[in-house]
Coordinates of C-alpha atoms in Angstrom, one line a residue:
M1 CA 32.6 3.0 15.7
A2 CA 30.9 1.7 12.6
S3 CA 27.5 2.9 11.8
K4 CA 24.6 0.5 11.2
P5 CA 23.3 0.1 7.7
P6 CA 19.8 1.4 7.2
A7 CA 17.1 -1.1 7.9
Q8 CA 15.6 -2.7 4.8
K9 CA 11.9 -2.4 4.6
T10 CA 9.9 -5.5 3.7
P11 CA 7.6 -4.9 0.7
R12 CA 4.0 -5.8 1.6
A13 CA 0.9 -6.1 -0.5
L14 CA -2.6 -7.4 0.0
E15 CA -3.8 -9.3 -3.1
L16 CA -7.4 -10.2 -3.8
R17 CA -8.6 -11.9 -6.9
F18 CA -12.1 -12.1 -8.1
V19 CA -13.1 -14.2 -11.1
I20 CA -16.6 -13.2 -12.2
Q21 CA -18.1 -16.1 -14.1
V22 CA -20.7 -15.4 -16.8
G23 CA -23.7 -17.7 -16.4
D24 CA -24.8 -20.2 -19.1
N25 CA -28.0 -18.2 -19.8
A26 CA -26.1 -15.0 -20.7
P27 CA -26.3 -13.8 -24.2
G28 CA -23.6 -15.1 -26.5
N29 CA -22.2 -11.6 -27.3
I30 CA -21.6 -9.2 -24.4
R31 CA -20.6 -5.8 -25.9
D32 CA -17.1 -4.5 -25.2
S33 CA -18.6 -1.2 -24.0
R34 CA -20.5 -3.1 -21.3
V35 CA -17.4 -5.0 -20.2
Q36 CA -15.5 -1.7 -19.9
E37 CA -18.4 -0.2 -17.9
A38 CA -18.2 -3.2 -15.5
F39 CA -14.4 -2.8 -15.2
S40 CA -14.8 0.9 -14.4
S41 CA -17.7 0.4 -11.9
L42 CA -15.9 -2.4 -10.0
I43 CA -12.6 -0.5 -9.9
G44 CA -14.4 2.6 -8.7
G45 CA -16.2 0.7 -6.0
V46 CA -13.0 -0.9 -4.7
T47 CA -10.9 2.3 -4.8
S48 CA -13.6 4.2 -2.9
L49 CA -13.6 1.6 -0.2
L50 CA -9.9 1.2 0.3
P51 CA -9.2 4.4 2.3
H52 CA -11.8 3.2 4.8
V53 CA -11.1 -0.6 5.0
F54 CA -7.3 -0.6 4.3
P55 CA -6.0 2.9 5.1
W56 CA -2.3 1.7 4.8
A57 CA -2.7 1.3 1.0
S58 CA -0.6 3.8 -1.0
H59 CA -1.7 2.7 -4.5
V60 CA -3.6 -0.1 -6.3
Y61 CA -2.4 -2.1 -9.2
V62 CA -5.3 -3.3 -11.4
E63 CA -5.2 -6.0 -14.0
K64 CA -8.2 -6.3 -16.4
R65 CA -8.9 -9.3 -18.5
W66 CA -11.9 -10.5 -20.5
L67 CA -11.4 -14.3 -20.9
Y68 CA -12.8 -17.0 -23.0
N69 CA -11.9 -20.0 -20.8
W70 CA -11.9 -22.9 -23.2
Q71 CA -9.4 -24.6 -20.9
D72 CA -9.6 -23.9 -17.2
E73 CA -7.2 -26.1 -15.1
S74 CA -4.9 -25.7 -12.2
D75 CA -2.5 -28.2 -10.7
T76 CA -0.3 -28.4 -7.7
I77 CA 2.9 -30.2 -8.6
E78 CA 5.0 -31.7 -5.9
L79 CA 8.7 -31.0 -6.3
P80 CA 11.5 -33.3 -5.3
P81 CA 12.6 -33.1 -1.7
T82 CA 15.5 -30.8 -0.8
V83 CA 16.9 -29.6 2.5
E84 CA 15.8 -26.1 1.6
N85 CA 12.2 -27.0 1.1
G86 CA 12.1 -29.0 4.3
K87 CA 11.3 -32.3 2.6
A88 CA 14.8 -33.9 3.0
S89 CA 17.1 -34.1 6.0
A90 CA 20.6 -32.6 5.9

């Protein structure tokens, strides 16, 4: 009798993205140390909440960026129909 292969686990992740926009009336130069303090405070707040609001989490991956958005665009591009994407019949 053949044994069953082990069940493959599905990787799961909850992703949240916050883009915190600097207002037009803010000073032209925000010191790097203040940006780093903001990163630390926000990360600390989120990680302290996680065990209570999402106890299944095993770790958190954090990306930090300080951006100058001279160009801010996003587009949805329709791809050609295929059977696999459900837009064409077989």
